[in-house]
């Protein structure tokens, strides 16, 4: 076992932000089926997916990080731990998911988002997503994954607009920043 991670509860301490996930070569998450939510379970890559831990609740063996050459500095923050998970899985390292090792993920305003988690820019997310696809899906057509990511972010921004957190002009500017990031990452 080279990687371990647990569940993440949201700011209210009740709802889960993240449970167990696996990721494909395009950086797209899907739920990882656990036998139960009470015991540690160990997973390895299955050819199409690798187990993934969330950056807010994860641990890596020092030897794994050394073997992988550390974190890839081309990722500002988004998908950086996912990249390590994929590279380590490809080298045969297993990942332990420990559901009872929970953290509560609070957050504050920053240069990236408001206190209400409204993004100020989506450049980094776009850049990291495109770079992840370029790195891990070489030889595959990544455009469908990038289009799906753009659509997902657009839906998110529309929900924020309907809830009154952003104005229509903000949605437009955030989508422009996303597009600029996607171009930079490619």
CSV table of C-alpha atoms in Angstrom, one decimal:
chain,number,residue,atom,x,y,z
A,1,UNK,CA,0.0,0.0,0.0
A,2,UNK,CA,1.5,3.3,-1.1
A,3,UNK,CA,-1.5,5.6,-0.8
A,4,UNK,CA,-4.3,6.0,1.8
A,5,UNK,CA,-7.3,8.2,2.1
A,6,UNK,CA,-10.6,8.6,3.9
A,7,UNK,CA,-13.9,10.3,3.5
A,8,UNK,CA,-14.5,14.0,3.5
A,9,UNK,CA,-17.4,15.8,5.1
A,10,UNK,CA,-18.5,19.2,4.1
A,11,UNK,CA,-18.5,22.4,6.0
A,12,UNK,CA,-21.7,21.4,7.9
A,13,UNK,CA,-20.0,18.3,9.2
A,14,UNK,CA,-22.9,16.1,8.1
A,15,UNK,CA,-22.9,15.9,4.3
A,16,UNK,CA,-20.2,14.1,2.4
A,17,UNK,CA,-18.2,16.1,-0.1
A,18,UNK,CA,-16.3,13.0,-1.2
A,19,UNK,CA,-16.4,9.3,-0.5
A,20,UNK,CA,-14.5,6.7,-2.5
A,21,UNK,CA,-13.7,7.5,-6.1
A,22,UNK,CA,-11.8,6.0,-9.0
A,23,UNK,CA,-10.5,8.0,-12.0
A,24,UNK,CA,-9.9,7.3,-15.7
A,25,UNK,CA,-7.1,8.4,-17.9
A,26,UNK,CA,-9.0,11.6,-18.7
A,27,UNK,CA,-9.2,12.7,-15.0
A,28,UNK,CA,-12.9,11.9,-14.8
A,29,UNK,CA,-14.1,10.5,-11.4
A,30,UNK,CA,-16.7,7.8,-10.8
A,31,UNK,CA,-17.8,6.2,-7.5
A,32,UNK,CA,-15.6,3.4,-6.2
A,33,UNK,CA,-17.9,0.6,-4.9
A,34,UNK,CA,-17.0,-0.3,-1.4
A,35,UNK,CA,-18.1,-3.5,0.3
A,36,UNK,CA,-19.1,-1.4,3.3
A,37,UNK,CA,-18.4,2.0,4.8
A,38,UNK,CA,-16.8,0.6,8.0
A,39,UNK,CA,-13.6,-1.1,7.1
A,40,UNK,CA,-10.5,-0.3,5.2
A,41,UNK,CA,-10.4,-1.7,1.7
A,42,UNK,CA,-7.4,-2.0,-0.7
A,43,UNK,CA,-7.7,-1.3,-4.4
A,44,UNK,CA,-5.4,-1.5,-7.4
A,45,UNK,CA,-5.7,-0.2,-10.9
A,46,UNK,CA,-7.9,-2.3,-13.2
A,47,UNK,CA,-6.7,-1.2,-16.6
A,48,UNK,CA,-9.3,1.5,-17.2
A,49,UNK,CA,-9.4,3.1,-13.7
A,50,UNK,CA,-7.2,3.7,-10.8
A,51,UNK,CA,-8.3,4.3,-7.2
A,52,UNK,CA,-8.1,8.0,-6.2
A,53,UNK,CA,-7.8,9.8,-2.9
A,54,UNK,CA,-8.9,13.4,-2.2
A,55,UNK,CA,-6.2,16.0,-1.5
A,56,UNK,CA,-8.0,17.1,1.7
A,57,UNK,CA,-7.7,13.7,3.3
A,58,UNK,CA,-4.8,11.6,1.9
A,59,UNK,CA,-1.4,10.2,2.7
A,60,UNK,CA,1.4,9.0,0.5
A,61,UNK,CA,4.4,6.9,1.5
A,62,UNK,CA,7.6,9.0,1.2
A,63,UNK,CA,9.1,6.2,-0.9
A,64,UNK,CA,6.2,6.5,-3.4
A,65,UNK,CA,6.6,10.2,-3.8
A,66,UNK,CA,10.4,9.7,-4.3
A,67,UNK,CA,9.8,7.0,-6.8
A,68,UNK,CA,7.3,9.1,-8.7
A,69,UNK,CA,9.6,12.2,-8.6
A,70,UNK,CA,7.3,14.0,-6.3
A,71,UNK,CA,4.3,16.1,-7.4
A,72,UNK,CA,4.3,17.3,-11.0
A,73,UNK,CA,4.6,21.1,-10.7
A,74,UNK,CA,2.6,21.6,-13.9
A,75,UNK,CA,-0.5,21.1,-11.7
A,76,UNK,CA,-1.2,24.2,-9.6
A,77,UNK,CA,-3.4,22.3,-7.3
A,78,UNK,CA,-6.3,20.7,-9.2
A,79,UNK,CA,-5.7,17.0,-10.1
A,80,UNK,CA,-2.2,17.0,-8.5
A,81,UNK,CA,-2.9,14.2,-6.1
A,82,UNK,CA,-4.9,12.3,-8.8
A,83,UNK,CA,-1.8,12.4,-11.0
A,84,UNK,CA,0.3,10.8,-8.2
A,85,UNK,CA,-2.5,8.2,-7.7
A,86,UNK,CA,-2.4,7.3,-11.4
A,87,UNK,CA,1.4,7.1,-11.7
A,88,UNK,CA,1.7,5.1,-8.5
A,89,UNK,CA,-1.0,2.7,-9.6
A,90,UNK,CA,0.8,2.2,-12.9
A,91,UNK,CA,3.9,1.2,-10.9
A,92,UNK,CA,1.9,-1.4,-8.9
A,93,UNK,CA,1.2,0.5,-5.7
A,94,UNK,CA,-2.1,-0.2,-4.0
A,95,UNK,CA,-4.4,2.4,-2.4
A,96,UNK,CA,-6.2,1.9,0.9
A,97,UNK,CA,-9.6,3.6,1.3
A,98,UNK,CA,-10.4,4.0,5.0
A,99,UNK,CA,-14.0,5.3,5.3
A,100,UNK,CA,-13.7,5.9,9.1
A,101,UNK,CA,-10.7,8.2,8.6
A,102,UNK,CA,-12.9,11.2,8.1
A,103,UNK,CA,-12.1,14.9,7.9
A,104,UNK,CA,-14.4,17.9,7.9
A,105,UNK,CA,-13.4,20.2,5.0
A,106,UNK,CA,-14.0,23.8,5.9
A,107,UNK,CA,-12.8,26.6,3.6
A,108,UNK,CA,-12.3,30.3,3.6
A,109,UNK,CA,-12.2,33.0,1.0
A,110,UNK,CA,-9.0,33.1,-1.0
A,111,UNK,CA,-7.6,34.5,-4.2
A,112,UNK,CA,-9.3,31.6,-6.0
A,113,UNK,CA,-12.8,31.8,-4.5
A,114,UNK,CA,-15.2,33.6,-2.2
A,115,UNK,CA,-16.2,32.4,1.2
A,116,UNK,CA,-19.3,30.9,-0.4
A,117,UNK,CA,-17.1,28.8,-2.7
A,118,UNK,CA,-17.8,30.9,-5.8
A,119,UNK,CA,-14.9,30.7,-8.1
A,120,UNK,CA,-13.1,33.9,-9.1
A,121,UNK,CA,-11.4,32.2,-12.0
A,122,UNK,CA,-11.4,28.7,-13.5
A,123,UNK,CA,-8.1,29.1,-15.3
A,124,UNK,CA,-6.2,26.6,-13.0
A,125,UNK,CA,-8.9,24.0,-13.2
A,126,UNK,CA,-8.9,24.2,-17.0
A,127,UNK,CA,-5.2,24.2,-17.3
A,128,UNK,CA,-4.8,21.2,-15.0
A,129,UNK,CA,-7.6,19.2,-16.7
A,130,UNK,CA,-6.1,19.7,-20.1
A,131,UNK,CA,-2.6,18.9,-18.9
A,132,UNK,CA,-3.9,15.8,-17.1
A,133,UNK,CA,-5.5,14.5,-20.3
A,134,UNK,CA,-2.4,15.3,-22.3
A,135,UNK,CA,-0.2,13.4,-19.8
A,136,UNK,CA,-2.3,10.4,-19.1
A,137,UNK,CA,-4.4,10.0,-22.2
A,138,UNK,CA,-1.7,10.4,-24.8
A,139,UNK,CA,-2.8,8.8,-28.0
A,140,UNK,CA,-6.5,9.1,-27.1
A,141,UNK,CA,-8.9,11.8,-28.2
A,142,UNK,CA,-9.3,13.9,-25.1
A,143,UNK,CA,-11.8,16.4,-26.6
A,144,UNK,CA,-14.8,14.6,-25.4
A,145,UNK,CA,-13.5,14.7,-21.8
A,146,UNK,CA,-12.6,18.4,-22.1
A,147,UNK,CA,-16.1,19.2,-23.6
A,148,UNK,CA,-17.8,17.3,-20.7
A,149,UNK,CA,-15.7,19.2,-18.2
A,150,UNK,CA,-16.6,22.5,-19.8
A,151,UNK,CA,-20.3,21.5,-19.7
A,152,UNK,CA,-20.0,20.4,-16.1
A,153,UNK,CA,-18.5,23.8,-15.1
A,154,UNK,CA,-21.1,25.7,-17.1
A,155,UNK,CA,-23.9,23.9,-15.3
A,156,UNK,CA,-22.2,24.7,-12.0
A,157,UNK,CA,-22.0,28.4,-12.8
A,158,UNK,CA,-25.6,28.5,-13.9
A,159,UNK,CA,-26.6,26.9,-10.6
A,160,UNK,CA,-24.6,29.7,-8.8
A,161,UNK,CA,-26.2,32.3,-11.0
A,162,UNK,CA,-29.8,31.0,-10.2
A,163,UNK,CA,-28.9,31.0,-6.5
A,164,UNK,CA,-27.8,34.7,-6.8
A,165,UNK,CA,-24.1,34.2,-6.2
A,166,UNK,CA,-22.9,35.4,-9.6
A,167,UNK,CA,-24.2,37.6,-12.4
A,168,UNK,CA,-24.6,36.6,-16.0
A,169,UNK,CA,-21.4,38.6,-16.9
A,170,UNK,CA,-19.5,36.7,-14.2
A,171,UNK,CA,-20.6,33.4,-15.8
A,172,UNK,CA,-19.3,34.6,-19.2
A,173,UNK,CA,-15.9,35.8,-17.7
A,174,UNK,CA,-15.5,32.5,-15.7
A,175,UNK,CA,-16.1,30.5,-18.8
A,176,UNK,CA,-13.5,32.6,-20.7
A,177,UNK,CA,-11.0,31.9,-17.9
A,178,UNK,CA,-11.8,28.2,-18.1
A,179,UNK,CA,-11.2,28.2,-21.9
A,180,UNK,CA,-7.9,30.1,-21.5
A,181,UNK,CA,-6.8,27.5,-18.9
A,182,UNK,CA,-7.8,24.6,-21.2
A,183,UNK,CA,-5.7,26.2,-24.0
A,184,UNK,CA,-2.7,26.7,-21.7
A,185,UNK,CA,-2.8,23.1,-20.4
A,186,UNK,CA,-2.8,21.7,-23.9
